[in-house]
Amino acid sequence: MSELPSYLASVAKTIDHMIDRYFVDKTGELNKASAHLLAAGGKRLRPAVVMLAADTVKPGSSDDILHAALALEVTHTFTLVHDDIMDDDSLRRGAPTVHTKWDMPTGILAGDVLYARAFEHLCMAQAKDDAKVRAVTMLAKACDEICAGQHMDMSFEHRTDVTEGEYLEMVKKKTGVLYAAAAGIGAILAGGNGVQVKALYNFGLSTGIAFQIQDDIIDLLTPPEKSGKDQASDLREGKQTLLMIRAREKGLDLKKYQRDLSPADIQAAIRELTDAGVIDEVKKTATDLVAESNRHLSVLAPSKERQLLMDIGEFFVTRSF
Amino acid sequence: MSELPSYLASVAKTIDHMIDRYFVDKTGELNKASAHLLAAGGKRLRPAVVMLAADTVKPGSSDDILHAALALEVTHTFTLVHDDIMDDDSLRRGAPTVHTKWDMPTGILAGDVLYARAFEHLCMAQAKDDAKVRAVTMLAKACDEICAGQHMDMSFEHRTDVTEGEYLEMVKKKTGVLYAAAAGIGAILAGGNGVQVKALYNFGLSTGIAFQIQDDIIDLLTPPEKSGKDQASDLREGKQTLLMIRAREKGLDLKKYQRDLSPADIQAAIRELTDAGVIDEVKKTATDLVAESNRHLSVLAPSKERQLLMDIGEFFVTRSF
């Protein structure tokens, strides 16, 4: 049986402790707003990828770069805080979003505080200075691309003709690049050579895209009592996910599901997509990406940590919430 | 006669070229939104401070760190783009604000893109890696404090009892810290020692606070045909500036000026503040800060660049728009 669950639990515990120390325990309203979503839970998957990438390159090195692992979680959280304002979402991880609990200006500022702290913590990692400069550059470029991805995602809302290529480009930027940076930064800070850094970066990129595709599948298939959020919200909002794009290509008309979806409607939509082979095909796209990510890792020497990275990829596309 | 005007003009030309190359010439709607305010002009004072600080520490070194000078301008611009959303201002530098010309989500993202690019450009400076790591940390801490300053500033809107100490703390964070980081980063990247970096950081801090106090005086005294913006907007909005706080301490009632201010009302308010000695006292606070900033510089060897820094401080508190 995989050691992944216990490994992830131990990373989450470490990161949660750091979040308490560096964010939750600070006083002042803006600090509270900045800590709010960070402290609301989460699987801490990006920190785990940072640490496993480092240990894959140099066993035991992850202890020195916990601040970099934290930096990736903080970066991810900053993007969520700002995305929630842009999408005007009121709930996230079962808690009110920052701009809902406080207000829009405080939401913008809380995200901006987290953005700064990500770079502060990245520089606090114990690593060579040249590696830290490369890591800062990689994180900054990732943030740049995430913004481009979010902008693409928003522009898709007004369109019904998004292509599969456009969707994958958007997901690569919005989700893939930060997993890529997580793995790449772990490798860089551990002193990895060019081949190692590239292999781990590409691993993160492919698994990150697969992660988002699985998220879309979960949105459709997982009942609210299991996922803790609305089922089939993408379908209701007419969102252009890979499922919807493939359905359109096959001539399926899903527009009829866009308004008040009853549980029976959701089941009908699932049946229609299943019968047309859409769900299986999209699942295959995700598992193909994970297989590709494993090929990237194959240039690295086998180790327990390399296996855990592969297990994370497997987990990304088999999880049901 | 001071060489400052021609020096500032040459810095602005250099930075404007870089802005064209790295921001304006990029395609795509989000890149256009990110470049919009950056390209709308500005005196490029923070880049000048970065470059002069570097040249004060090591003559000729500023050529190697132009990307760091650009990074400070980009950071300043990101804060303006987000501030304009928070304050819902529609005009800045005579042009529509980003969230007005595009929309609120694009404004948030454009600011976030600039935020990332600031760190990317900082790392592109030609300097030792340990210096770059320290510079990244200093810029990140500055961004962190700017957010705290903006949050304080917004919280003052609901209060009429802001103290002078609170006001100065807010201005230090909101404006002083970025000038401090500009001078500190220039010194760090040029290889300055602890004494030099501290002296230049503190110089930037004092002059930055003085800059903001002068901004408040300009808001009151400068007619719109000269400043290009509304006169006495702080008075109209009941904003707690040092002028207003001192006036309150002297028992002056300025609340009567808060609604529709005629040009005659503005003149009456100016007369009242002048007669009570408020304007002279506040001007003295600003010039005292510049004198203090010059004392910080006195530990450095005299040079043309050190003199230009002192001239910038002088310019900050004598400019009328």
XYZ file of C-alpha atoms in Angstrom:
642
model
C 0.000 0.000 0.000
C 1.256 3.450 -0.877
C 2.840 5.572 1.796
C 1.317 8.636 0.156
C -1.553 9.302 2.592
C 0.709 9.262 5.644
C 3.357 11.302 3.829
C 0.825 13.953 2.807
C -0.558 14.037 6.361
C 2.897 14.711 7.772
C 3.593 17.490 5.239
C 0.221 19.075 5.996
C 1.030 19.029 9.704
C 4.397 20.735 9.126
C 2.943 23.388 6.830
C -0.027 23.983 9.138
C 2.402 24.654 11.991
C 4.283 27.184 9.876
C 1.027 28.838 8.827
C 0.074 29.199 12.491
C 3.436 30.660 13.374
C 3.913 33.066 10.468
C 0.336 34.027 9.619
C -2.371 33.050 12.110
C -0.549 34.287 15.202
C -0.081 37.813 13.825
C -2.328 40.584 15.093
C -4.185 43.229 13.107
C -7.191 43.019 10.807
C -5.252 42.817 7.530
C -3.084 40.004 8.896
C -6.234 38.160 9.986
C -7.723 38.577 6.513
C -4.465 37.330 4.954
C -4.390 34.261 7.204
C -8.088 33.433 6.804
C -8.083 31.175 3.730
C -4.570 29.879 4.386
C -5.774 28.570 7.762
C -9.055 27.185 6.384
C -7.421 23.890 5.479
C -6.314 22.381 2.219
C -4.266 19.304 1.301
C -0.956 21.235 1.035
C -0.203 19.342 -2.189
C 2.101 21.993 -3.651
C 4.357 22.017 -0.566
C 4.488 18.220 -0.769
C 5.616 18.456 -4.402
C 8.325 21.009 -3.478
C 9.646 18.747 -0.727
C 9.497 15.495 -2.704
C 11.228 17.129 -5.681
C 14.016 18.339 -3.389
C 14.410 14.919 -1.753
C 14.383 13.193 -5.135
C 17.357 15.323 -6.191
C 19.153 15.209 -2.842
C 17.807 12.923 -0.111
C 17.069 14.749 3.130
C 17.307 18.211 1.604
C 13.628 19.072 2.088
C 14.201 19.949 5.745
C 16.250 22.962 4.631
C 13.639 24.365 2.297
C 10.419 24.224 4.285
C 10.049 27.968 3.762
C 9.992 27.388 0.005
C 7.309 24.717 0.440
C 5.290 27.230 2.466
C 5.901 29.871 -0.228
C 4.159 27.732 -2.843
C 1.103 27.235 -0.634
C 1.009 30.973 0.070
C 1.245 31.744 -3.650
C -1.602 29.342 -4.408
C -3.706 30.965 -1.681
C -3.061 34.492 -2.965
C -4.400 33.448 -6.392
C -7.523 31.958 -4.797
C -8.215 35.116 -2.760
C -8.017 37.301 -5.866
C -9.919 34.785 -8.057
C -12.763 34.742 -5.544
C -13.100 38.522 -5.910
C -13.051 38.333 -9.716
C -15.624 35.519 -9.786
C -17.504 36.984 -6.787
C -17.624 33.596 -5.080
C -18.869 33.683 -1.513
C -17.701 30.307 -0.204
C -14.355 28.497 -0.390
C -13.341 25.442 1.646
C -16.617 25.766 3.544
C -15.730 29.243 4.813
C -16.766 32.690 3.590
C -14.297 34.115 1.076
C -12.041 36.954 2.244
C -13.825 39.719 0.329
C -17.169 38.407 1.648
C -16.086 38.204 5.295
C -14.273 41.558 5.075
C -14.758 43.627 1.924
C -13.400 43.888 -1.624
C -10.516 46.288 -0.833
C -9.401 44.104 2.079
C -9.583 41.059 -0.208
C -7.302 42.705 -2.757
C -4.856 43.744 -0.012
C -4.920 40.353 1.728
C -3.989 38.716 -1.579
C -1.252 41.292 -2.101
C 0.148 40.619 1.383
C 0.278 36.881 0.666
C 1.964 37.603 -2.687
C 4.758 39.506 -0.904
C 5.111 36.906 1.828
C 5.526 34.133 -0.747
C 8.703 35.808 -1.994
C 9.863 36.572 1.538
C 9.516 32.923 2.573
C 11.114 31.645 -0.627
C 14.201 33.719 0.213
C 14.202 32.278 3.754
C 14.930 28.765 2.431
C 18.382 27.451 3.248
C 19.980 27.060 -0.153
C 22.705 28.587 -2.293
C 22.035 32.165 -3.338
C 22.223 31.460 -7.067
C 19.610 28.757 -6.603
C 17.389 31.157 -4.681
C 17.603 33.771 -7.435
C 16.592 31.142 -10.006
C 13.764 30.003 -7.727
C 12.484 33.580 -7.307
C 12.526 34.024 -11.080
C 10.664 30.754 -11.589
C 7.997 31.705 -9.036
C 7.576 35.179 -10.518
C 7.194 33.774 -14.040
C 4.657 31.282 -12.704
C 2.609 34.106 -11.121
C 2.771 35.988 -14.405
C 1.409 32.966 -16.306
C -1.274 32.216 -13.703
C -2.658 35.714 -14.299
C -2.691 35.042 -18.049
C -4.494 31.743 -17.380
C -7.128 33.375 -15.191
C -7.619 36.052 -17.854
C -8.110 33.346 -20.523
C -10.547 31.519 -18.249
C -12.628 34.682 -17.772
C -12.594 35.422 -21.510
C -13.992 31.923 -22.163
C -17.169 32.854 -20.253
C -18.400 34.895 -23.188
C -17.656 32.203 -25.749
C -19.148 28.891 -26.839
C -16.440 27.970 -29.338
C -13.420 27.359 -27.080
C -11.186 24.722 -28.636
C -9.511 21.856 -26.823
C -6.148 23.509 -27.516
C -7.273 26.751 -25.936
C -8.695 24.937 -22.925
C -5.474 23.002 -22.350
C -3.409 26.184 -22.739
C -5.590 27.907 -20.129
C -5.354 24.998 -17.680
C -1.610 24.748 -18.221
C -1.206 28.377 -17.199
C -3.854 28.513 -14.496
C -3.011 25.249 -12.706
C -0.141 23.422 -14.402
C 2.491 26.112 -14.104
C 2.317 26.383 -10.306
C 2.757 22.607 -9.879
C 5.610 22.852 -12.376
C 7.175 25.668 -10.354
C 6.671 23.678 -7.132
C 8.629 20.721 -8.501
C 11.145 22.916 -10.331
C 11.848 25.081 -7.288
C 12.315 22.026 -5.075
C 14.822 20.673 -7.584
C 16.648 23.993 -7.991
C 16.998 24.637 -4.260
C 18.268 21.089 -3.672
C 21.061 21.812 -6.147
C 19.634 19.843 -9.071
C 21.302 20.000 -12.480
C 19.570 21.177 -15.649
C 18.260 17.716 -16.574
C 16.816 17.125 -13.113
C 15.177 20.545 -12.887
C 13.641 20.197 -16.345
C 12.369 16.670 -15.630
C 10.727 17.732 -12.392
C 9.314 20.949 -13.879
C 7.711 18.987 -16.724
C 6.425 16.371 -14.277
C 4.656 19.144 -12.357
C 3.264 20.687 -15.514
C 1.647 17.468 -16.787
C 0.278 16.372 -13.427
C -1.033 19.882 -12.781
C -3.035 19.833 -16.017
C -4.301 16.339 -15.167
C -5.297 17.632 -11.699
C -7.535 20.310 -13.229
C -9.148 17.919 -15.718
C -9.990 15.598 -12.827
C -11.424 18.613 -10.964
C -13.821 19.135 -13.866
C -14.850 15.469 -13.780
C -15.376 15.644 -10.014
C -17.559 18.745 -10.439
C -19.879 16.720 -12.670
C -19.872 13.335 -10.946
C -19.479 13.904 -7.221
C -22.654 14.426 -5.157
C -22.622 17.495 -2.875
C -22.718 15.413 0.320
C -19.335 13.989 -0.659
C -17.635 17.031 -2.262
C -19.033 19.711 0.033
C -19.989 21.907 -2.928
C -22.644 22.166 -5.640
C -22.712 19.328 -8.136
C -22.436 20.126 -11.867
C -21.886 23.867 -11.390
C -19.760 23.949 -14.580
C -22.675 22.476 -16.545
C -25.141 24.929 -15.013
C -22.904 27.896 -15.822
C -22.139 26.647 -19.330
C -18.434 26.599 -18.494
C -16.145 25.435 -21.275
C -14.405 22.457 -19.702
C -12.813 19.601 -21.606
C -15.965 17.552 -20.953
C -18.147 20.216 -22.531
C -15.799 20.817 -25.461
C -15.639 17.102 -26.311
C -19.421 16.824 -25.929
C -19.878 19.719 -28.341
C -17.501 18.127 -30.828
C -19.645 14.993 -30.729
C -22.747 17.041 -31.487
C -24.272 16.731 -27.998
C -26.484 19.631 -26.950
C -25.902 20.363 -23.270
C -27.433 23.838 -23.326
C -30.714 22.378 -22.114
C -28.997 21.687 -18.758
C -27.924 25.271 -18.168
C -30.730 26.547 -15.959
C -32.294 25.001 -12.838
C -30.693 21.593 -12.725
C -32.590 18.977 -10.741
C -30.726 15.892 -9.463
C -32.544 13.958 -12.211
C -31.224 16.399 -14.841
C -27.683 15.904 -13.578
C -28.082 12.145 -13.847
C -29.480 12.523 -17.362
C -26.514 14.680 -18.382
C -24.073 12.180 -16.878
C -25.816 9.366 -18.754
C -25.690 11.278 -22.011
C -21.991 12.073 -21.597
C -21.223 8.493 -20.541
C -23.108 6.964 -23.476
C -21.282 9.217 -25.922
C -17.983 8.072 -24.419
C -17.068 11.609 -23.336
C -16.345 10.840 -19.693
C -14.084 7.876 -20.499
C -12.234 9.880 -23.143
C -11.618 12.820 -20.827
C -10.495 10.455 -18.063
C -8.078 8.938 -20.558
C -6.661 12.383 -21.387
C -5.950 12.869 -17.672
C -4.369 9.449 -17.184
C -2.300 9.926 -20.361
C -0.934 13.145 -18.857
C 0.015 11.285 -15.685
C 1.750 8.595 -17.753
C 3.625 11.374 -19.546
C 4.617 12.931 -16.225
C 6.000 9.571 -15.103
C 8.095 9.368 -18.250
C 9.611 12.742 -17.308
C 10.563 11.296 -13.918
C 12.152 8.216 -15.462
C 15.388 10.113 -16.145
C 15.867 10.386 -12.360
C 17.254 7.603 -10.214
C 14.548 5.479 -8.561
C 13.894 6.363 -4.943
C 11.136 6.351 -2.382
C 10.541 10.056 -3.070
C 10.354 9.602 -6.839
C 7.748 6.911 -6.232
C 5.759 9.228 -3.969
C 5.745 11.851 -6.729
C 4.365 9.237 -9.129
C 1.800 8.301 -6.491
C 0.745 11.954 -6.260
C 0.131 12.022 -10.015
C -1.905 8.814 -9.703
C -3.834 10.320 -6.777
C -4.610 13.472 -8.801
C -6.597 11.521 -11.401
C -8.205 8.883 -9.170
C -9.470 11.086 -6.319
C -13.221 11.567 -6.265
C -13.232 14.886 -4.358
C 22.326 75.367 -10.861
C 21.450 71.798 -9.956
C 21.942 69.091 -12.525
C 18.861 67.326 -11.162
C 16.357 68.216 -13.919
C 18.610 66.966 -16.699
C 19.562 63.890 -14.674
C 15.908 63.024 -14.017
C 15.085 63.560 -17.694
C 17.798 61.128 -18.736
C 16.637 58.478 -16.239
C 13.040 58.891 -17.405
C 14.145 58.389 -21.004
C 16.016 55.186 -20.115
C 13.131 53.772 -18.077
C 10.567 54.763 -20.703
C 12.570 52.821 -23.308
C 12.583 49.752 -21.062
C 8.848 50.110 -20.440
C 8.257 50.191 -24.188
C 10.418 47.147 -24.750
C 9.226 44.946 -21.886
C 5.614 46.058 -21.458
C 4.121 48.235 -24.203
C 5.325 46.124 -27.119
C 3.724 42.929 -25.793
C 0.502 41.719 -27.388
C -2.678 40.525 -25.691
C -5.349 42.362 -23.751
C -3.961 41.625 -20.269
C -0.501 42.830 -21.301
C -2.049 46.016 -22.666
C -3.912 46.564 -19.397
C -0.679 45.948 -17.452
C 1.259 48.434 -19.577
C -1.464 51.115 -19.565
C -0.599 53.104 -16.428
C 3.115 52.325 -16.668
C 3.166 53.975 -20.104
C 0.979 56.926 -19.048
C 3.998 58.876 -17.864
C 5.397 59.667 -14.461
C 8.627 61.228 -13.240
C 10.373 57.856 -12.669
C 11.654 59.147 -9.325
C 12.033 55.727 -7.708
C 14.251 54.410 -10.537
C 16.355 57.581 -10.200
C 16.780 56.895 -6.477
C 17.811 53.260 -7.173
C 20.411 54.393 -9.691
C 21.809 57.273 -7.644
C 22.071 55.076 -4.551
C 24.029 52.503 -6.555
C 26.334 55.143 -8.046
C 26.869 56.720 -4.624
C 28.125 53.376 -3.318
C 30.053 52.418 -6.451
C 30.447 54.993 -9.239
C 29.199 53.721 -12.596
C 27.392 50.703 -11.161
C 23.904 51.910 -12.067
C 24.310 50.755 -15.665
C 24.323 47.153 -14.431
C 21.132 47.414 -12.440
C 18.706 49.182 -14.759
C 16.363 46.212 -14.397
C 16.215 46.859 -10.654
C 15.420 50.525 -11.292
C 12.609 49.409 -13.594
C 11.434 46.923 -10.931
C 10.818 49.752 -8.458
C 8.746 51.725 -10.976
C 6.767 48.580 -11.808
C 6.148 47.914 -8.106
C 4.941 51.486 -7.585
C 2.606 51.133 -10.577
C 1.134 47.851 -9.337
C 0.200 49.538 -6.049
C -1.468 52.418 -7.934
C -3.502 50.047 -10.128
C -4.821 48.186 -7.075
C -5.320 51.389 -5.037
C -7.425 52.856 -7.838
C -9.750 49.839 -7.629
C -10.015 50.093 -3.829
C -10.690 53.843 -3.957
C -12.732 53.513 -7.177
C -10.858 56.384 -8.784
C -11.569 56.861 -12.470
C -8.658 59.066 -13.528
C -4.895 58.839 -12.933
C -2.216 60.832 -14.753
C -4.929 62.237 -16.997
C -5.902 58.775 -18.276
C -8.734 56.430 -17.283
C -7.673 53.990 -14.561
C -7.152 50.353 -15.573
C -10.319 49.016 -13.948
C -12.307 51.850 -15.585
C -10.889 51.340 -19.085
C -11.168 47.549 -18.786
C -13.000 46.141 -15.760
C -12.364 45.316 -12.100
C -11.122 41.724 -12.650
C -8.718 42.895 -15.351
C -7.514 45.655 -13.005
C -6.733 43.128 -10.277
C -4.940 40.862 -12.765
C -3.010 43.717 -14.395
C -1.715 44.709 -10.952
C -0.830 41.092 -10.213
C 1.077 40.812 -13.507
C 3.094 43.943 -12.664
C 3.757 42.538 -9.172
C 5.300 39.391 -10.689
C 7.268 41.327 -13.300
C 8.805 43.528 -10.602
C 10.459 40.468 -9.073
C 11.420 39.083 -12.487
C 13.162 42.339 -13.430
C 14.836 42.669 -10.037
C 16.433 39.262 -10.594
C 17.580 40.369 -14.068
C 19.902 42.994 -12.565
C 23.602 42.261 -12.969
C 24.784 41.842 -9.399
C 26.026 39.184 -7.015
C 23.460 36.531 -6.165
C 23.594 37.152 -2.418
C 22.872 40.815 -3.090
C 19.949 39.898 -5.309
C 18.449 37.651 -2.621
C 18.702 40.491 -0.103
C 17.169 42.884 -2.637
C 14.241 40.516 -3.303
C 13.640 40.235 0.434
C 13.741 44.016 0.835
C 11.276 44.543 -2.017
C 8.918 41.850 -0.693
C 8.963 43.370 2.805
C 8.292 46.790 1.275
C 5.241 45.424 -0.604
C 4.027 43.844 2.618
C 4.275 47.188 4.444
C 2.701 49.167 1.590
C -0.383 46.944 1.934
C -0.466 47.653 5.672
C -0.162 51.391 4.917
C -3.010 51.327 2.396
C -5.131 49.402 4.917
C -4.403 52.020 7.601
C -5.233 54.793 5.128
C -8.604 53.215 4.331
C -9.373 52.682 8.018
C -8.773 56.411 8.626
C -11.718 57.251 6.352
C -14.170 56.284 9.059
C -12.394 58.249 11.782
C -12.020 61.878 12.787
C -9.520 61.305 15.599
C -6.420 60.131 13.718
C -3.306 61.239 15.589
C -0.182 62.708 14.069
C 1.690 59.567 15.070
C -0.806 57.343 13.270
C -0.703 59.555 10.191
C 3.098 59.466 10.028
C 3.098 55.691 10.532
C 0.643 55.302 7.643
C 2.649 57.567 5.332
C 5.872 55.815 6.285
C 4.400 52.487 5.197
C 2.401 53.689 2.215
C 5.031 55.952 0.631
C 8.234 56.033 2.684
C 9.053 52.359 2.598
C 9.170 52.102 -1.210
C 11.586 55.045 -1.464
C 13.591 53.408 1.310
C 13.632 50.132 -0.615
C 14.611 51.989 -3.814
C 17.679 53.498 -2.138
C 18.434 50.358 -0.118
C 18.208 48.055 -3.134
C 20.459 50.338 -5.185
C 23.012 50.235 -2.378
C 22.745 46.467 -1.882
C 23.105 45.614 -5.576
C 26.119 47.936 -5.902
C 27.813 45.908 -3.156
C 27.330 48.425 -0.345
C 28.278 47.512 3.206
C 25.861 47.541 6.145
C 26.496 51.176 7.033
C 25.973 52.343 3.456
C 22.795 50.313 2.935
C 21.321 51.532 6.216
C 22.195 55.164 5.492
C 20.601 55.040 2.049
C 17.544 53.110 3.276
C 16.928 55.698 5.988
C 17.495 58.517 3.507
C 14.748 57.051 1.314
C 12.423 56.590 4.259
C 12.640 60.209 5.449
C 12.422 61.750 1.997
C 9.528 59.454 1.092
C 7.520 60.658 4.100
C 8.400 64.263 3.222
C 7.262 63.585 -0.367
C 3.798 62.552 0.821
C 3.425 65.505 3.199
C 4.265 67.837 0.310
C 1.663 65.989 -1.797
C -0.949 66.901 0.809
C 0.145 70.560 0.728
C 0.009 70.568 -3.078
C -3.501 69.118 -2.991
C -4.623 72.126 -0.959
C -2.642 74.941 -2.559
C -2.206 74.137 -6.243
C -4.916 75.326 -8.650
C -6.271 72.646 -11.010
C -4.904 74.350 -14.124
C -1.417 73.789 -12.738
C -1.779 70.358 -11.059
C -4.123 68.759 -13.574
C -6.418 67.497 -10.808
C -9.088 68.774 -8.418
C -7.896 71.279 -5.859
C -8.500 70.579 -2.152
C -9.963 67.085 -2.684
C -8.572 66.007 0.719
C -10.451 68.864 2.406
C -13.657 68.049 0.525
C -13.437 64.369 1.482
C -12.522 65.142 5.083
C -9.284 63.182 4.666
C -7.050 63.030 7.727
C -3.835 64.579 6.436
C -1.188 66.205 8.586
C -2.680 69.598 7.671
C -6.103 68.537 8.910
C -4.772 66.881 12.059
C -2.754 69.976 13.024
C -5.749 72.196 12.249
C -7.946 70.077 14.500
C -5.355 70.240 17.295
C -5.491 74.035 17.056
C -9.261 73.990 17.403
C -10.002 74.938 13.787
C -13.287 73.620 12.430
C -12.779 72.559 8.815
C -15.922 70.447 8.608
C -17.767 73.384 7.066
C -15.594 72.941 3.965
C -16.535 69.336 3.388
C -19.305 69.644 0.807
C -19.500 71.704 -2.382
C -16.320 73.739 -2.226
C -16.307 76.918 -4.305
C -12.964 78.477 -5.297
C -13.761 81.160 -2.700
C -14.243 78.478 -0.025
C -10.858 76.990 -0.876
C -9.236 80.400 -0.537
C -10.996 80.918 2.795
C -9.744 77.575 4.062
C -6.209 78.320 2.913
C -6.379 81.692 4.669
C -7.654 80.104 7.866
C -4.926 77.466 7.832
C -2.257 80.047 6.974
C -3.345 82.438 9.726
C -3.287 79.632 12.298
C 0.270 78.798 11.183
C -0.727 75.282 10.102
C 0.689 75.446 6.586
C 4.068 76.772 7.730
C 4.272 74.183 10.498
C 3.487 71.295 8.170
C 5.989 72.611 5.625
C 8.555 72.695 8.412
C 7.835 69.051 9.276
C 8.573 68.138 5.653
C 11.776 70.189 5.445
C 12.912 68.788 8.810
C 12.518 65.286 7.352
C 14.658 66.276 4.364
C 17.306 67.681 6.693
C 17.217 64.394 8.595
C 17.591 62.451 5.356
C 20.658 64.524 4.474
C 22.187 63.691 7.859
C 21.769 59.998 6.971
C 23.703 60.612 3.754
C 26.494 62.438 5.566
C 28.152 59.131 6.516
C 28.828 58.526 2.810
C 31.714 60.100 0.915
C 30.727 63.269 -0.942
C 30.106 62.758 -4.653
C 28.071 64.160 -7.504
C 25.529 61.355 -7.000
C 25.215 61.953 -3.250
C 24.506 65.601 -4.053
C 21.847 64.619 -6.581
C 20.141 62.489 -3.926
C 20.114 65.494 -1.600
C 18.736 67.573 -4.480
C 15.935 65.026 -4.938
C 14.975 65.419 -1.276
C 14.989 69.191 -1.702
C 12.896 68.854 -4.864
C 10.355 66.658 -3.042
C 9.439 69.454 -0.605
C 9.728 72.464 -2.924
C 7.813 71.194 -5.964
C 4.397 72.767 -6.442
C 2.848 69.909 -8.458
